[in-house]
Amino acid sequence: MKSNRKIRPSDALRILWPYAQENFTSQLKSIWFIVVYLVFFQVVILELPLIYTATIAVGIVIVILGLTFFMEGLRLGLMPLGETIGSVLPRNAPFWSVLLFAFCLGVGATFAEPAIAVLRSAGANVQPDQAPLLYSMLNDFANQLVAMVGLGVGIAVLLGVLRFYYLWSLKIMILPLVILLGVLTIIAHNNPVMQPILGLAWDCGAVTTGPVTVPLVLALGIGVCRVVGDGDTSNAGFGIVTLASLFPILMVLILGFSHYLAEDYYGQPNYQGSVESLQSRDTENSAVDTAPQYIPITQEEYESFLENRVLTEDLRIRFEGGEARLINGQIVLLNNQIILEKPLVEPSTWSAENTWNPEANIARDMREAILTAVRAIVPLCLFLLFVLWSTLKLKGEKFRITEEMGIGIVFSIAGMALFVLGIILGLTPLGSQLGGNIPVTFTNLTPWGLDGETGPLYDTLFMGKFVAVIFGFFLGYGATLAEPALNALGATVEKITTGAFKKTLLMQSVAIGVGFGIATGVLKIAFNIPLAWLIIPPYFLLILLTLKSSEEFVNFAWDSAGVTTGPITVPLVLAMGLGIGGSVPGVIDGFGVLALASVGPIITVLFVGIIVARTNKRKLENYPGMDSLDQMERSDYE
Amino acid sequence: MNNLERFEDICIVTAIIPQHHAQFCMEEIASMHSLGAIQFDARGTLSHNSWYQRFLPTVNPEYEYLHYMLPREDVDAFMAYLIKTARLDLPGAGAVFYIPCKNYETNVPRMYCETRKSLATVDATKVHMKTDQTAVFGIMQSGRTDAAIRSAMRAGSHGPIVYFSEGRGTRDQIGWLRITKKPYDEVIMAVVNNVDKDFIVNAIVDAGRINMPGGGLLYEQPVEKGVINLTSTSSRSNVLANERQMVAAIDELMGTPNWRDRRDILLNPALQANRIVDKKEDRHLQLLTVLVSRNQTYPVVDVAMAAGASGANITFAKQMGGKLDRDERTGFTIHQEIGLIRIVIEQEKIADVRKQLADFCGNEDLGNITMYEQDVSAMNRYGS
């Protein structure tokens, strides 16, 4: 009999306000770095003004609000729901139904979170002639692609749950899988038709587990591990996310191979798709204009020039036609035309004139955001609640949704809608600007949303690209710290280890790892290095580290890989990848960066594990002659 | 109705064993003596010896916190057996101690408290256990734990054990606003010598802000016998004994800790002010512990609060019974989950609360419930 006291609205506010404030502040703390960094980089390093500052500012505030609600929603509603199911099912349902449930959950979660659509935009510029199989897989076989990825995630969740029952070590499951993937990658790498789909395959693995799937699947694992097994390692709730990141890669590669052998992709005898007219698709860069790249000289200025015959400061000399030769260290021009024009140089203000994005239609974006959120959360929740209710009903027990769970689910939906909206309004334009402008460090281009051209900022191509790589590192670091799924993982790890492994430690090590990964990704695109060269060595190192590390850390580390690429990192990274890829000759697509971003955190967390193992070394050493109880006197002392 | 059986003279043995070793110990005990444990996770404390270790990532050691319940006549032999199995004589190997309880009632006696003939064969006389110790439990909000731990260690305690628990009190009577409550509190547990006890308690109360509103609770229980060998510092491997071990050995030799240089403790006003109230003589406090199935925990707590308890702490644990849990059909081991409810309450109110709980359990036909009381020698909280 709970006695509910009457709470006056003013009291309720006094209780709610510090709570709201604290949560808002903690989300602000996770997102400030990436925003400040992007602004700083564009304005100070690239010396270009920001476009649409007002829209971006509003968008970012909405993102923070959305994240606040979403994280609380996870804590109150989704994760307890997952944990309850995980602990109720093994006891009350037959074994095969638990596995069936796991499989359906995996497949359903993939369809709920449309991460594959994101990859299609990464491959938007793929030309069918250059990469026929890749083009086909992204366009003609897109449904098969999603289905295969869903199948992969379903198998992964099933195997992950099975692992808890049979107490298999995660190491033993990962190593053969990674070796198989490595072998398939090497085979595909040496085949010119298959090589382009490597980036797609590895990226599919990286994007599948989104901000709703990960906490849910984690909570499910933890719930199952609470009741099943020998209770030895409470860390054994992890591992499903790892498998859900590796199996889709395998599935996509298999799909690729099967189509390659069936010869039914673009350009092959069995091709059944339609060949559309091949205009290169526009990227999102709708603000790129075709305005003249110089300010027209007016009639009056022309006449004053004719009078004075003097070059003013703002005129630029260009030569056209004729011949040019380099003789004795001097450029000698013969029969050229000299053209004087006024180039368009932007004033270095930090914010351009148009502060509000004319394309931004808040009503339409909000509708889209709410739809995304509802689609991602509601079907999964209904499925879980139905399973829970029916399982308990069969046993004669009642199941009631607690108030907290209901509030939690509502918060998650509201939070996700808000932060998707905020990302559309704020982070995506910011990322696109940066991504589009970053190649200015090493090449000549028109800055995003502006007129005119600016040349490379650094003298050597190498230096410019190097700066781009450094940019990529901090981009990865900052974006990862803001990811909600990583936040949830960190909090879960801290709870599972009873505070032994702090959340900040995990988040910082993962963020640094992702930073390195993204920097490597930028390296790949900027220097057009094939993906296989950059991904096989880290995975090899990873295998060695995994063998050497403790089971507990292997669990945490591999799961952090699945967590990292989420709704904040992916748009930023893709924009950057497309921007740089578009400016480097010979680059077909923007794939591969996300896959590399997943490898980095595993390496860093495993390193942390090895350092920790050295500090905490405590083996019960056999002191000579300590076997008999005569030595008990020592028990007095520390 | 409710078929609660009463047993007399039961002792609750608490063992704290490192995680990597705990599974082995539990299986040994389960197989040799068919004794089941209540188990939950906890973490220890590892402070730094060298300055550079501050910058290295450290992860505190993880322990398993085990409860065993058995008759007093078997306790010494069981403790000896546990010390031998878990090698608790070695430094850093863990801790074990027992506190007697009264009015032990349960309706699942097969897990606990039957006299085990096999234990009689273990020779308990050679084990030297200390008797002048007190177990200090400090319940506080999560953010303050680190400060309280540092303070306690400076005042002379070993590295405390920390575990999570959910608190129930006035916050839960406000309906949906419950969501604003922090999800769990941290409980600091240290078993300290009686001569150091006052300083350590004052240190924890002060640093953990237990004397502030909503700050938490600290209570002490006298430990009858115990062996405490928990690590506190990550020491260099080339020393034969660390500082703490040497100090403890010299204490033993001198017979008194007064030889130690404790100027910083003795002159520290925060540690000096005697804030201990609610001494046992004044208010006769008891710790009522109730063990129920996990999904019945919240209704049971509600009943207890309605019957007069001012607050409760809930820790979720697993019942590890070894063979008893194995599901015959599939061959998998599935554990029972238990909610461990602890209520600090005055002597006068206990009978009423217990009666209400017993009635509730009888009405709802709860199959797995255990209740017992233990002495609390002092309690510290805001306003009392």
GROMACS .gro file of N, CA, C and O in nm, chain B residues 290-339:
model
  200
  928VAL      N    1   1.563  -0.912   0.481
  928VAL     CA    2   1.460  -0.996   0.421
  928VAL      C    3   1.510  -1.039   0.284
  928VAL      O    4   1.554  -0.957   0.205
  929LEU      N    5   1.499  -1.168   0.259
  929LEU     CA    6   1.539  -1.219   0.128
  929LEU      C    7   1.416  -1.272   0.059
  929LEU      O    8   1.348  -1.360   0.112
  930VAL      N    9   1.387  -1.219  -0.060
  930VAL     CA   10   1.270  -1.266  -0.136
  930VAL      C   11   1.311  -1.284  -0.281
  930VAL      O   12   1.416  -1.236  -0.322
  931SER      N   13   1.222  -1.346  -0.358
  931SER     CA   14   1.247  -1.355  -0.502
  931SER      C   15   1.249  -1.215  -0.562
  931SER      O   16   1.180  -1.126  -0.515
  932ARG      N   17   1.326  -1.201  -0.666
  932ARG     CA   18   1.349  -1.067  -0.719
  932ARG      C   19   1.222  -0.998  -0.764
  932ARG      O   20   1.205  -0.878  -0.740
  933ASN      N   21   1.133  -1.070  -0.829
  933ASN     CA   22   1.016  -1.000  -0.879
  933ASN      C   23   0.914  -0.969  -0.770
  933ASN      O   24   0.817  -0.900  -0.795
  934GLN      N   25   0.937  -1.017  -0.649
  934GLN     CA   26   0.849  -0.979  -0.539
  934GLN      C   27   0.908  -0.870  -0.453
  934GLN      O   28   0.847  -0.829  -0.354
  935THR      N   29   1.025  -0.821  -0.490
  935THR     CA   30   1.095  -0.732  -0.399
  935THR      C   31   1.019  -0.605  -0.371
  935THR      O   32   1.000  -0.565  -0.255
  936TYR      N   33   0.973  -0.540  -0.476
  936TYR     CA   34   0.912  -0.409  -0.453
  936TYR      C   35   0.782  -0.418  -0.373
  936TYR      O   36   0.761  -0.338  -0.281
  937PRO      N   37   0.694  -0.515  -0.402
  937PRO     CA   38   0.575  -0.525  -0.316
  937PRO      C   39   0.610  -0.549  -0.170
  937PRO      O   40   0.548  -0.491  -0.080
  938VAL      N   41   0.710  -0.632  -0.146
  938VAL     CA   42   0.747  -0.662  -0.007
  938VAL      C   43   0.801  -0.536   0.061
  938VAL      O   44   0.769  -0.507   0.177
  939VAL      N   45   0.882  -0.458  -0.012
  939VAL     CA   46   0.934  -0.336   0.047
  939VAL      C   47   0.820  -0.240   0.078
  939VAL      O   48   0.819  -0.173   0.183
  940ASP      N   49   0.723  -0.234  -0.012
  940ASP     CA   50   0.610  -0.146   0.014
  940ASP      C   51   0.538  -0.186   0.142
  940ASP      O   52   0.499  -0.101   0.223
  941VAL      N   53   0.520  -0.315   0.160
  941VAL     CA   54   0.454  -0.362   0.283
  941VAL      C   55   0.535  -0.322   0.405
  941VAL      O   56   0.481  -0.274   0.506
  942ALA      N   57   0.666  -0.339   0.396
  942ALA     CA   58   0.752  -0.306   0.511
  942ALA      C   59   0.745  -0.157   0.543
  942ALA      O   60   0.738  -0.117   0.659
  943MET      N   61   0.746  -0.076   0.437
  943MET     CA   62   0.743   0.068   0.462
  943MET      C   63   0.609   0.108   0.522
  943MET      O   64   0.602   0.194   0.610
  944ALA      N   65   0.503   0.045   0.473
  944ALA     CA   66   0.372   0.079   0.528
  944ALA      C   67   0.362   0.037   0.673
  944ALA      O   68   0.290   0.097   0.751
  945ALA      N   69   0.434  -0.067   0.710
  945ALA     CA   70   0.425  -0.117   0.847
  945ALA      C   71   0.511  -0.037   0.944
  945ALA      O   72   0.508  -0.062   1.064
  946GLY      N   73   0.588   0.056   0.894
  946GLY     CA   74   0.661   0.139   0.988
  946GLY      C   75   0.807   0.157   0.962
  946GLY      O   76   0.872   0.234   1.034
  947ALA      N   77   0.862   0.090   0.863
  947ALA     CA   78   1.005   0.110   0.836
  947ALA      C   79   1.023   0.246   0.771
  947ALA      O   80   0.943   0.287   0.688
  948SER      N   81   1.129   0.314   0.808
  948SER     CA   82   1.148   0.447   0.752
  948SER      C   83   1.226   0.443   0.622
  948SER      O   84   1.229   0.539   0.549
  949GLY      N   85   1.290   0.336   0.591
  949GLY     CA   86   1.365   0.329   0.466
  949GLY      C   87   1.414   0.188   0.447
  949GLY      O   88   1.409   0.106   0.537
  950ALA      N   89   1.456   0.158   0.326
  950ALA     CA   90   1.507   0.023   0.300
  950ALA      C   91   1.613   0.033   0.194
  950ALA      O   92   1.613   0.125   0.112
  951ASN      N   93   1.703  -0.063   0.194
  951ASN     CA   94   1.803  -0.072   0.089
  951ASN      C   95   1.792  -0.207   0.022
  951ASN      O   96   1.786  -0.309   0.089
  952ILE      N   97   1.789  -0.203  -0.110
  952ILE     CA   98   1.768  -0.327  -0.184
  952ILE      C   99   1.891  -0.356  -0.267
  952ILE      O  100   1.937  -0.270  -0.343
  953THR      N  101   1.943  -0.475  -0.255
  953THR     CA  102   2.052  -0.520  -0.342
  953THR      C  103   2.002  -0.646  -0.409
  953THR      O  104   1.943  -0.733  -0.345
  954PHE      N  105   2.026  -0.655  -0.540
  954PHE     CA  106   1.982  -0.774  -0.610
  954PHE      C  107   2.095  -0.873  -0.618
  954PHE      O  108   2.207  -0.839  -0.653
  955ALA      N  109   2.062  -0.996  -0.587
  955ALA     CA  110   2.168  -1.097  -0.580
  955ALA      C  111   2.119  -1.223  -0.646
  955ALA      O  112   2.005  -1.233  -0.688
  956LYS      N  113   2.209  -1.318  -0.657
  956LYS     CA  114   2.173  -1.447  -0.715
  956LYS      C  115   2.186  -1.553  -0.609
  956LYS      O  116   2.272  -1.546  -0.522
  957GLN      N  117   2.102  -1.653  -0.619
  957GLN     CA  118   2.111  -1.765  -0.528
  957GLN      C  119   2.188  -1.873  -0.599
  957GLN      O  120   2.145  -1.926  -0.700
  958MET      N  121   2.306  -1.904  -0.549
  958MET     CA  122   2.391  -2.001  -0.618
  958MET      C  123   2.388  -2.129  -0.537
  958MET      O  124   2.449  -2.138  -0.432
  959GLY      N  125   2.313  -2.226  -0.588
  959GLY     CA  126   2.300  -2.348  -0.510
  959GLY      C  127   2.372  -2.465  -0.570
  959GLY      O  128   2.353  -2.577  -0.527
  960GLY      N  129   2.450  -2.440  -0.675
  960GLY     CA  130   2.520  -2.553  -0.736
  960GLY      C  131   2.424  -2.646  -0.804
  960GLY      O  132   2.349  -2.609  -0.894
  961LYS      N  133   2.420  -2.768  -0.761
  961LYS     CA  134   2.338  -2.870  -0.828
  961LYS      C  135   2.190  -2.838  -0.821
  961LYS      O  136   2.113  -2.882  -0.902
  962LEU      N  137   2.151  -2.763  -0.720
  962LEU     CA  138   2.010  -2.741  -0.702
  962LEU      C  139   1.948  -2.664  -0.816
  962LEU      O  140   1.829  -2.664  -0.835
  963ASP      N  141   2.029  -2.592  -0.893
  963ASP     CA  142   1.973  -2.507  -0.996
  963ASP      C  143   1.965  -2.570  -1.132
  963ASP      O  144   1.915  -2.511  -1.224
  964ARG      N  145   2.023  -2.684  -1.148
  964ARG     CA  146   2.035  -2.733  -1.284
  964ARG      C  147   1.900  -2.777  -1.336
  964ARG      O  148   1.829  -2.855  -1.277
  965ASP      N  149   1.863  -2.724  -1.449
  965ASP     CA  150   1.736  -2.754  -1.512
  965ASP      C  151   1.749  -2.891  -1.577
  965ASP      O  152   1.829  -2.911  -1.665
  966GLU      N  153   1.665  -2.984  -1.534
  966GLU     CA  154   1.686  -3.122  -1.579
  966GLU      C  155   1.668  -3.136  -1.728
  966GLU      O  156   1.739  -3.211  -1.793
  967ARG      N  157   1.569  -3.064  -1.782
  967ARG     CA  158   1.538  -3.088  -1.923
  967ARG      C  159   1.653  -3.050  -2.015
  967ARG      O  160   1.694  -3.125  -2.100
  968THR      N  161   1.700  -2.928  -1.997
  968THR     CA  162   1.797  -2.879  -2.095
  968THR      C  163   1.940  -2.893  -2.048
  968THR      O  164   2.033  -2.881  -2.125
  969GLY      N  165   1.957  -2.915  -1.921
  969GLY     CA  166   2.093  -2.928  -1.872
  969GLY      C  167   2.161  -2.797  -1.843
  969GLY      O  168   2.277  -2.792  -1.805
  970PHE      N  169   2.089  -2.685  -1.862
  970PHE     CA  170   2.151  -2.556  -1.833
  970PHE      C  171   2.125  -2.517  -1.689
  970PHE      O  172   2.027  -2.559  -1.629
  971THR      N  173   2.212  -2.436  -1.640
  971THR     CA  174   2.196  -2.388  -1.503
  971THR      C  175   2.122  -2.256  -1.507
  971THR      O  176   2.165  -2.163  -1.573
  972ILE      N  177   2.011  -2.250  -1.437
  972ILE     CA  178   1.936  -2.125  -1.434
  972ILE      C  179   1.925  -2.084  -1.288
  972ILE      O  180   1.883  -2.162  -1.202
  973HIS      N  181   1.963  -1.962  -1.258
  973HIS     CA  182   1.967  -1.921  -1.118
  973HIS      C  183   1.840  -1.853  -1.073
  973HIS      O  184   1.773  -1.786  -1.149
  974GLN      N  185   1.815  -1.867  -0.946
  974GLN     CA  186   1.712  -1.789  -0.880
  974GLN      C  187   1.768  -1.652  -0.849
  974GLN      O  188   1.879  -1.641  -0.801
  975GLU      N  189   1.688  -1.550  -0.876
  975GLU     CA  190   1.736  -1.417  -0.839
  975GLU      C  191   1.668  -1.375  -0.710
  975GLU      O  192   1.550  -1.399  -0.688
  976ILE      N  193   1.742  -1.306  -0.629
  976ILE     CA  194   1.694  -1.272  -0.495
  976ILE      C  195   1.706  -1.122  -0.477
  976ILE      O  196   1.801  -1.061  -0.525
  977GLY      N  197   1.609  -1.066  -0.407
  977GLY     CA  198   1.623  -0.929  -0.363
  977GLY      C  199   1.661  -0.931  -0.217
  977GLY      O  200   1.593  -0.992  -0.135
   0.00000   0.00000   0.00000
